[in-house]
XYZ file of C-alpha atoms in Angstrom:
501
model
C -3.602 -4.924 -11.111
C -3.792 -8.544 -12.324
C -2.228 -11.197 -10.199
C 0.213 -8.775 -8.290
C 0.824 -6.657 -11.595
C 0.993 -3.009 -11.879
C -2.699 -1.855 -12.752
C -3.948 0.261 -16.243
C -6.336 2.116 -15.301
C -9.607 2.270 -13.340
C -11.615 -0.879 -13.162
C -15.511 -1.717 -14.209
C -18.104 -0.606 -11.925
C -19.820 -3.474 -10.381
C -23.168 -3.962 -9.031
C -23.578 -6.085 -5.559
C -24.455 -9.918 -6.341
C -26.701 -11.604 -4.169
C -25.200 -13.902 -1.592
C -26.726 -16.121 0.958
C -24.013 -15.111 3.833
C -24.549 -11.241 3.266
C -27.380 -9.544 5.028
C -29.661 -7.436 2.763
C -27.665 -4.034 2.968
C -31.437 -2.422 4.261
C -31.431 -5.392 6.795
C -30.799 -3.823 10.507
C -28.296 -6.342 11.061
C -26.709 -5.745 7.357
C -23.629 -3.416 8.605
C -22.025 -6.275 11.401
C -22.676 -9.063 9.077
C -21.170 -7.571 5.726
C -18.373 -9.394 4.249
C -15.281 -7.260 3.921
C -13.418 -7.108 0.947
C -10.181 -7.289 0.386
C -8.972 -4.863 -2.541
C -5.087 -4.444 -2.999
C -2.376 -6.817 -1.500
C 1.246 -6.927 -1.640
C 4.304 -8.876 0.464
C 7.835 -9.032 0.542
C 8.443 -12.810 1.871
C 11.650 -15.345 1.645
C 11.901 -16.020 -1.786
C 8.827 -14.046 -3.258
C 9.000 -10.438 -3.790
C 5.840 -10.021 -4.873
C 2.461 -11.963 -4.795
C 3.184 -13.420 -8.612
C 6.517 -14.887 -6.970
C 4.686 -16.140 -3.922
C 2.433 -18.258 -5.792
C 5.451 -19.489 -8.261
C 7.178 -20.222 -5.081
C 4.480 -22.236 -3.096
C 2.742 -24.281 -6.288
C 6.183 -25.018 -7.130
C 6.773 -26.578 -3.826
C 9.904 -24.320 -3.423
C 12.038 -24.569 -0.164
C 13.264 -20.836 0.588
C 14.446 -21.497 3.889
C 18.317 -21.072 3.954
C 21.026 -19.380 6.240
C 20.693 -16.013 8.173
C 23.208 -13.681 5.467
C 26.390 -13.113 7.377
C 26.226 -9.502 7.794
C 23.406 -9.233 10.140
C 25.585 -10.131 13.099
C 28.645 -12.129 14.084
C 26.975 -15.942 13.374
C 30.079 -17.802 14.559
C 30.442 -15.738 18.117
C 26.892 -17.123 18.934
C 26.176 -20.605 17.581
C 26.876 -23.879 19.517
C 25.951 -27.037 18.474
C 24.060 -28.031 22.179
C 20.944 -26.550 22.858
C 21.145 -25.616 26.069
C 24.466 -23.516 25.838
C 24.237 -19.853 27.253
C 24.111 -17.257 25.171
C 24.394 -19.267 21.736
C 21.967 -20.771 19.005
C 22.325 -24.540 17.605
C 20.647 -22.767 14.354
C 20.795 -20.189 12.262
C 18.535 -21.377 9.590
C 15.556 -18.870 8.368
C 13.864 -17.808 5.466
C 15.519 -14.394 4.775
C 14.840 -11.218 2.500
C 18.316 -10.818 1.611
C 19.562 -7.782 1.372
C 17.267 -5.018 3.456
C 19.610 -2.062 3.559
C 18.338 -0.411 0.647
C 15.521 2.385 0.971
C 14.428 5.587 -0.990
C 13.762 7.836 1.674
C 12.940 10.792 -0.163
C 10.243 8.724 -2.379
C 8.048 8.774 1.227
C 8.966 11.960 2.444
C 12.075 11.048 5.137
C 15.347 12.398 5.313
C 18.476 10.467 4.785
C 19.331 10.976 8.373
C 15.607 9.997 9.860
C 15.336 6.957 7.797
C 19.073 5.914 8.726
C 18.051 5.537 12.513
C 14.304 4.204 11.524
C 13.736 0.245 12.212
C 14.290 -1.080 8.799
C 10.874 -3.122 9.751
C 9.495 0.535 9.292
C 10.940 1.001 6.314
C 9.842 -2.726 4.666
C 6.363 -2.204 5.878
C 5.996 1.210 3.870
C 7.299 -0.115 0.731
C 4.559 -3.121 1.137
C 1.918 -0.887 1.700
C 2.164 1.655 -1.311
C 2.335 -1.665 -3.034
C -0.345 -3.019 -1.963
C -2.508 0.623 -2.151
C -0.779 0.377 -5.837
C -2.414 -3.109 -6.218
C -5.404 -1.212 -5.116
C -5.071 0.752 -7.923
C -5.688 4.051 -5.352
C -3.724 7.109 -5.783
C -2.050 8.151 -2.860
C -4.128 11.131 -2.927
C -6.952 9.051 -2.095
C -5.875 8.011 1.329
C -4.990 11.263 2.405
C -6.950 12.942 5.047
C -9.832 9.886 5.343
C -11.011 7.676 7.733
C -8.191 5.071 6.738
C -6.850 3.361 9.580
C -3.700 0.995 9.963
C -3.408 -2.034 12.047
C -0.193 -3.614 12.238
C 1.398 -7.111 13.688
C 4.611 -6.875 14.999
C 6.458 -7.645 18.246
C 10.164 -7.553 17.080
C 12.628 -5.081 18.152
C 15.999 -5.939 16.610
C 16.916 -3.132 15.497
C 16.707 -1.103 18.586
C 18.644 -4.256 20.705
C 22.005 -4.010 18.135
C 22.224 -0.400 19.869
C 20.888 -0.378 23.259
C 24.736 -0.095 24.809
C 25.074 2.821 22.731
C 23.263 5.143 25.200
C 24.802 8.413 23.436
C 23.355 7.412 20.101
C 19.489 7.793 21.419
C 17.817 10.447 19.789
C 14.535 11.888 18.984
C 15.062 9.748 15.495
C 15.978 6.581 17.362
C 13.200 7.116 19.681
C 10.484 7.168 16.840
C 12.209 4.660 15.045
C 12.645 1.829 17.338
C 9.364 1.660 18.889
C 6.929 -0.872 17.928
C 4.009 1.754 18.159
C 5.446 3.664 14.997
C 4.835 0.453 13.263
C 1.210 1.687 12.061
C 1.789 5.456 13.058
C 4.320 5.395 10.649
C 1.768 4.361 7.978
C -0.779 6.581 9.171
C 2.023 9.714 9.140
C 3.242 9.265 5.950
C -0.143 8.398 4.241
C -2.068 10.916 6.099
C -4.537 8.027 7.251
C -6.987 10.042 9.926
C -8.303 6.257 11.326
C -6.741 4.594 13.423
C -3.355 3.344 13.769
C -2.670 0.684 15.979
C 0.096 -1.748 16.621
C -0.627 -5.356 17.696
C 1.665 -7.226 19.783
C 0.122 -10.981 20.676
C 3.398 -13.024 19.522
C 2.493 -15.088 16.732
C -1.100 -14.026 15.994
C -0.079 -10.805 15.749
C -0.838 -9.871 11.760
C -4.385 -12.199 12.166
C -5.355 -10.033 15.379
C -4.794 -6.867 13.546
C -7.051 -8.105 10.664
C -9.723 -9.082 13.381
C -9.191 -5.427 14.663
C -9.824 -3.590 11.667
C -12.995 -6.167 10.374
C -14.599 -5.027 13.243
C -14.005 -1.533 12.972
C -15.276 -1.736 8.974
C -18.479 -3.113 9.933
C -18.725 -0.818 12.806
C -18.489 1.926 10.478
C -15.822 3.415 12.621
C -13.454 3.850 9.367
C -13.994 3.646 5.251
C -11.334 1.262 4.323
C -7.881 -0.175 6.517
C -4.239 -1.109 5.450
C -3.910 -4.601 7.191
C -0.278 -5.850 7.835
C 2.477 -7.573 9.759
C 6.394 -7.586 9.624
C 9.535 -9.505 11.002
C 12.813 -8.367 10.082
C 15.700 -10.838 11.534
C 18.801 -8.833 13.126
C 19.736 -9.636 16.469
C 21.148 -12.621 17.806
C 18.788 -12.549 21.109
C 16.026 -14.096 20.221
C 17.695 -16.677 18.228
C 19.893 -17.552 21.248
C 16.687 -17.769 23.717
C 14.045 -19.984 21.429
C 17.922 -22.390 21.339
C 17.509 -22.275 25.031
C 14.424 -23.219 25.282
C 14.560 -25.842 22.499
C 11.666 -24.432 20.317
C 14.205 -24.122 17.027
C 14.647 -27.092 14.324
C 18.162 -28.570 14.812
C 17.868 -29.506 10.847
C 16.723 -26.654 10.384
C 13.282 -26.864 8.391
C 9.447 -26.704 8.938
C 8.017 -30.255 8.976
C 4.815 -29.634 9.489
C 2.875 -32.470 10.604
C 5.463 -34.594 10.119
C 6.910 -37.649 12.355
C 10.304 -36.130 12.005
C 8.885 -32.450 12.996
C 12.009 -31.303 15.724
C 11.132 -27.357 15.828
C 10.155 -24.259 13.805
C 12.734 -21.933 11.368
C 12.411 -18.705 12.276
C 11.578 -15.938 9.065
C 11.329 -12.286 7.986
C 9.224 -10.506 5.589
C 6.312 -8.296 5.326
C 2.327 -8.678 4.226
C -0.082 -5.949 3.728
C -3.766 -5.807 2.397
C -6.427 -3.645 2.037
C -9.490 -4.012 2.915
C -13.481 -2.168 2.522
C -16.894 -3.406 3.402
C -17.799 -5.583 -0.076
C -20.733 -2.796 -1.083
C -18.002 0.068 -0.470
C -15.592 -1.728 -2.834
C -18.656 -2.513 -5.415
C -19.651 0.783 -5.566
C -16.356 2.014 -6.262
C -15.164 -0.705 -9.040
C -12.665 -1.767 -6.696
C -11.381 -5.016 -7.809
C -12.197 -7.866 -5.201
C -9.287 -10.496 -4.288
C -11.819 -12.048 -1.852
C -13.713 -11.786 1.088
C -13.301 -11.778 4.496
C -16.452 -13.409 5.918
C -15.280 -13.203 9.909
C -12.970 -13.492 12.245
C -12.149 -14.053 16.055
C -9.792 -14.098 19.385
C -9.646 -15.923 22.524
C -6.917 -16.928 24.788
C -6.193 -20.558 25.651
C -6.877 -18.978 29.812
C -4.655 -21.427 32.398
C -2.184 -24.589 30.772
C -0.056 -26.099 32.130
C 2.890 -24.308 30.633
C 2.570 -20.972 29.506
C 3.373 -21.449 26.278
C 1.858 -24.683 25.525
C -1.602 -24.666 23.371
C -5.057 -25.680 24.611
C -7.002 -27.641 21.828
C -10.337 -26.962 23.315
C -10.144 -23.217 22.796
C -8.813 -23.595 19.787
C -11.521 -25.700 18.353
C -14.333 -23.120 20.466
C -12.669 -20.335 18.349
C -13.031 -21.955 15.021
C -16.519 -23.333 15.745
C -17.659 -20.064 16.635
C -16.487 -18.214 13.817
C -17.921 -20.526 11.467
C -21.104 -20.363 12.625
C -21.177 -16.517 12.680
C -20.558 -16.566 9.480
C -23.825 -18.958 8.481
C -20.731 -20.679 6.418
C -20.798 -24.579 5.539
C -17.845 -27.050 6.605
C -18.700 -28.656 3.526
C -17.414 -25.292 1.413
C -14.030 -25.109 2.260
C -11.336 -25.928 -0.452
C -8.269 -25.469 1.680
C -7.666 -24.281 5.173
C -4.376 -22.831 5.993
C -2.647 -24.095 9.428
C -0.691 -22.257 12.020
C 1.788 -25.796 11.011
C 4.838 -24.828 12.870
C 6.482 -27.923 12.692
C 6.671 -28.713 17.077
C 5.952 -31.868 18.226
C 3.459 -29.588 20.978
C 1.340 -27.707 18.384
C 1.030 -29.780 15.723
C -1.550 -32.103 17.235
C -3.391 -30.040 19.074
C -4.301 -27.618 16.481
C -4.958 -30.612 13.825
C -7.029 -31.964 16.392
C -9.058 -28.311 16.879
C -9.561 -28.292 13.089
C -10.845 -31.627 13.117
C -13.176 -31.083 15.697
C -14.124 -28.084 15.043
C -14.528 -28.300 11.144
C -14.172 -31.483 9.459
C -15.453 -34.255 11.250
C -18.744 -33.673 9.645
C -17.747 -33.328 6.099
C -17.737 -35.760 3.211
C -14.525 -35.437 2.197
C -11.533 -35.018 3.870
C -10.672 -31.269 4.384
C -6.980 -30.107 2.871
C -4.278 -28.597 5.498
C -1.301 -27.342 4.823
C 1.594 -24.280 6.158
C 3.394 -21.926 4.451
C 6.073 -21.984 7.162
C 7.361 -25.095 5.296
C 7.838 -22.518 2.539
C 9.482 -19.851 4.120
C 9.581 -20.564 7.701
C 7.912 -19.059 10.858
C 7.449 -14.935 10.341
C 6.112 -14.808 13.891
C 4.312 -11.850 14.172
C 3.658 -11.776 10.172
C 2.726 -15.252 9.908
C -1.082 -14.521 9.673
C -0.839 -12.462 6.598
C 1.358 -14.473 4.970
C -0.873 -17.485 6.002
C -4.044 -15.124 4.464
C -1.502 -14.566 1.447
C -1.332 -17.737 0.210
C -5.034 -18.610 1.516
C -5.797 -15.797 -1.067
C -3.915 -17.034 -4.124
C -5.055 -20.597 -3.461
C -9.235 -19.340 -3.723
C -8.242 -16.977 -6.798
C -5.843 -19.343 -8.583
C -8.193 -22.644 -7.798
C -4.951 -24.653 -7.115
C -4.030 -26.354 -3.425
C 0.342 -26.264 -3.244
C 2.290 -28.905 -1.890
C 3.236 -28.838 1.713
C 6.824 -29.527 2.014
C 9.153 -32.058 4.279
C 5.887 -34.177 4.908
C 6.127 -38.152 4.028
C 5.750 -39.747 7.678
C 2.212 -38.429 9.190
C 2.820 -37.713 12.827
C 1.328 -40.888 15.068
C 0.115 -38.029 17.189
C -2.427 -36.708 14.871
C -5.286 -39.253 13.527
C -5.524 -37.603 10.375
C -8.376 -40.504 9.394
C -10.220 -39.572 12.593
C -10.046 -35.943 12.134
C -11.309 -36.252 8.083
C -8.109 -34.320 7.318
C -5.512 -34.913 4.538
C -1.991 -33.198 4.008
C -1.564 -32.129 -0.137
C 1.642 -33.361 -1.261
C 1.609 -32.432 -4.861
C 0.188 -29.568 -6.370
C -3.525 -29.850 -6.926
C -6.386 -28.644 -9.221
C -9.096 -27.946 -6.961
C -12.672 -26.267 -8.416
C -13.650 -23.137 -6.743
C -17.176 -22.355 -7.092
C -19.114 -19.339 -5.562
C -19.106 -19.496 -1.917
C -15.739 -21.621 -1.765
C -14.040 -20.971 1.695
C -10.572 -20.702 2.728
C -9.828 -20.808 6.864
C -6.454 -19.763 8.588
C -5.718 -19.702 11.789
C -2.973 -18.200 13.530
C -1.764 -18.676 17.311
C 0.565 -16.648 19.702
C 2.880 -18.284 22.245
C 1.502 -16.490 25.069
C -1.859 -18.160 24.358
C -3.751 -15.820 22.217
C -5.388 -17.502 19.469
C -6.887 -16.066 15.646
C -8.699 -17.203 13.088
C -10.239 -16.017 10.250
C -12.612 -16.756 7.374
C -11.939 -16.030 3.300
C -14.204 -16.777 0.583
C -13.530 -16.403 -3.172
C -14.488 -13.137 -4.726
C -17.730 -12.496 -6.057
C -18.183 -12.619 -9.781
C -17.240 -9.481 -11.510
C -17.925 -8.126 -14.723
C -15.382 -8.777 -17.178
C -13.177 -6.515 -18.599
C -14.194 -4.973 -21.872
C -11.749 -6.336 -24.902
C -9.065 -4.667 -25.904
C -9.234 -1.646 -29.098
C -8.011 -3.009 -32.472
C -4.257 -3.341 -32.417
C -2.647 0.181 -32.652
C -5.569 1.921 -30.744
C -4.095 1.246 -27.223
C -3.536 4.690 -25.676
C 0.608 5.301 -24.405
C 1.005 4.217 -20.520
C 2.421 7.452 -18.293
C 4.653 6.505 -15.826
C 6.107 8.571 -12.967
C 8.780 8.106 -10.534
C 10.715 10.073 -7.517
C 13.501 9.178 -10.201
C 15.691 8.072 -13.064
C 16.736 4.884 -11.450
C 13.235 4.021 -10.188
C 11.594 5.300 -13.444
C 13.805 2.501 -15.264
C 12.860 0.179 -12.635
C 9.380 0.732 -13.100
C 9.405 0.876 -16.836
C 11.355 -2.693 -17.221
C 8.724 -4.223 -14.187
C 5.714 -2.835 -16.952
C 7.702 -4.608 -20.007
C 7.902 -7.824 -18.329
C 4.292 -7.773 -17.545
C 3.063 -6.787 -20.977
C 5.474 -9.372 -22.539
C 4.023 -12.119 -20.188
C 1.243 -14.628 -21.889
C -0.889 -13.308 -19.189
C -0.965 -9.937 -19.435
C -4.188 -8.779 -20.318
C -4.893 -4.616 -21.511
């Protein structure tokens, strides 16, 4: 797969290149210090189906935040205009899916009436991981039975609140279904993954945990490759009716990250998955490299004086000491991707941690941005979708706009911190070695942060045959419908000026 297309075929074997942050693979030290690779990647995100769409959507500098749809639950019983009403939300503003009802439960194996009670987060996170093992360009065959494992972000339960009066409804479906364990044992059921499967719950930082999870495991050798993911679907009223109460929410209801004006995050739904090998695994193999995952870390921000409330020193530790795990350069990164939620609490503290941490030393001012001003705040799928577009920026060499920014916050020194806020979309050269950061940071005070670099040269692929050679392109489907689907998907690619054989 090219740029989120469907892939033709197997790809060129490629031999290891030599890099000065990889430890010689006969090195004792060469198994922790290997940089992992990330191989297939997919999302489902407000406004971007797919990870073509998500980079159409955040070069263009396209807004997807909207309204909540109407049918997810009675809007006008719960919304108030004052914040600190009971039981009602001054906003309903998010960046939404759409429609989410739709699912082919057959295609994974499910009965109608199993997938009817199943947590449509279940459900979204499936179809985003056979995407992304598509992107791969893995039969499913070749996950079965391994040591695969799953790690998943997510802390919403929705779903299971709508019913939670209807006590005679519970069954051994609902039970499976509504709990936020079966997040990854779901994956790991369905593709016969025999790692592990774990569900992270850390608010926020749940997706970038997850990742930091499964990197260690990888270079532990515990497990061959991992499906990496988070998801946030929005359905209940509750927890837009608590952040109102406690003020968190934008009344206008966008992400102005860094901004003067910044009044609140907008919550968002969507899913993110990757997959990810140790970079000689995924050489050896002719996997296709999207990048590379040169480290990661946790910590907790330990005593504040609100729970909730971010502590800049620990958040500045974490960075530091990531970096210099990695042997990395502050002078190499092209782009770091912020937590950016838009409050008037977070905003400085983790500009000033970046500052601190990474930038004060460089000679140029280091680029920040958010894709929350995109699509809003996917809570616990906000690190993937932050390691998304931290992906597409390294492989497409371009830094996007970050929206509703054009009065700096007084509380950040951005000339202090060497840090600068892209407006406009920007042509940025990526050589070898480029880095990417993103951080990602929970409510409850659990901080992440991880580490890309660009991909490693690869061979190119060999030219097409003379016109008329190209074999025919079999394509199967668990039907007529999705056959068509699939068929019309493959047409627009090949019809695309960048569709290459």
């Amino acid at each position: 797969m090219q740029d989120g297309k469907p892939s033709r075929g197997r790809r060129p074997k490629a031999s290891p290149a030599p890099s000065r942050r990889a430890t010689h693979p006969g090195h004792p030290g060469a198994l922790a210090r290997e940089p992992i690779a990330i191989v297939g990647a997919a999302c489902r995100l407000p406004g971007a189906p797919d990870l073509e769409a998500l980079w159409q959507l955040v070069s263009s500098g396209t807004d997807a935040v909207g309204t909540l749809p109407a049918g997810r639950f009675n809007q006008a019983a719960f919304f108030h205009p004052r914040k600190t009403e009971p039981g009602k939300s001054y906003s309903f503003a998010a960046g939404h899916l759409g429609e989410i009802a739709g699912f082919d439960a057959p295609a994974f194996g499910l009965s109608p009436r199993e997938a009817m009670e199943m947590d449509p987060q279940q459900r979204l996170l499936l179809e985003v991981a056979h995407e992304a093992v598509e992107d791969a360009g893995w039969p499913a065959s070749r996950l079965a039975g391994r040591p695969i494992a799953a790690f998943v972000g997510g802390s919403s339960t929705d779903y299971a609140e709508l019913r939670l009066s209807d006590h005679a409804g519970a069954d051994r479906y609902f039970m499976t279904g509504n709990t936020l364990s079966i997040l990854s044992n779901r994956l790991t059921n369905i593709f016969d993954l025999r790692g592990a499967g774990q569900t992270v719950d850390t608010a926020c930082s749940s997706s970038l945990v997850a990742l930091h999870l499964a990197v260690q495991s990888l270079r532990a050798g515990q497990i061959e490759a991992a499906l990496v993911g988070g998801v946030q679907l929005l359905l209940s009223p509750y927890a837009f009716t608590g952040f109102s109460r406690a003020g968190m929410l934008s009344q206008r209801g966008r992400c102005q990250a860094f901004d003067a004006a910044a009044d609140g995050y907008v919550r968002g739904e969507g899913a993110g998955v990757v997959v990810l090998k140790p970079l000689s695994a995924a050489l050896r193999d002719g996997d296709r490299v999207r990048g590379l995952i040169l480290g990661t870390g946790t910590n907790a921000a330990g005593r504040t004086i609100g729970l909730s409330l971010p502590n800049r020193e620990a958040q500045a530790a974490l960075m530091a000491q990531v970096l210099a795990e990695t042997g990395a350069s502050a002078e190499d990164f092209a782009y770091f991707e912020a937590h950016g939620t838009g409050t008037q609490a977070g905003d400085p503290v983790e500009t000033w941690a970046i500052g601190q941490a990474l930038a004060k030393g460089r000679s140029t001012p280091l680029p920040v941005g958010s894709i929350k001003t995109n699509i809003g705040h996917l809570e616990p799928a906000s690190g993937i979708a932050g390691l998304l577009k931290a992906m597409l920026v390294l492989e497409r060499g371009a830094l996007p706009p970050n929206l509703h920014f054009s009065n700096p916050n007084p509380n950040i020194d951005f000339a202090g911190l060497n840090l600068r806020v892209p407006t406009a979309l920007e042509r940025v050269e990526i050589r070898p070695g480029a880095l990417a950061g993103i951080n990602s940071f929970g409510f409850g005070g659990t901080n992440a942060t991880a580490l890309l670099a660009a991909a490693p040269a690869q061979p190119a692929v060999p030219e097409a045959p003379a016109e008329g050679a190209l074999p025919p392109l079999l394509l199967t489907a668990h039907s007529a419908a999705a056959l068509k689907a699939l068929a019309r998907r493959w047409q627009d690619v090949l019809a695309s000026p960048a569709a290459t054989p």
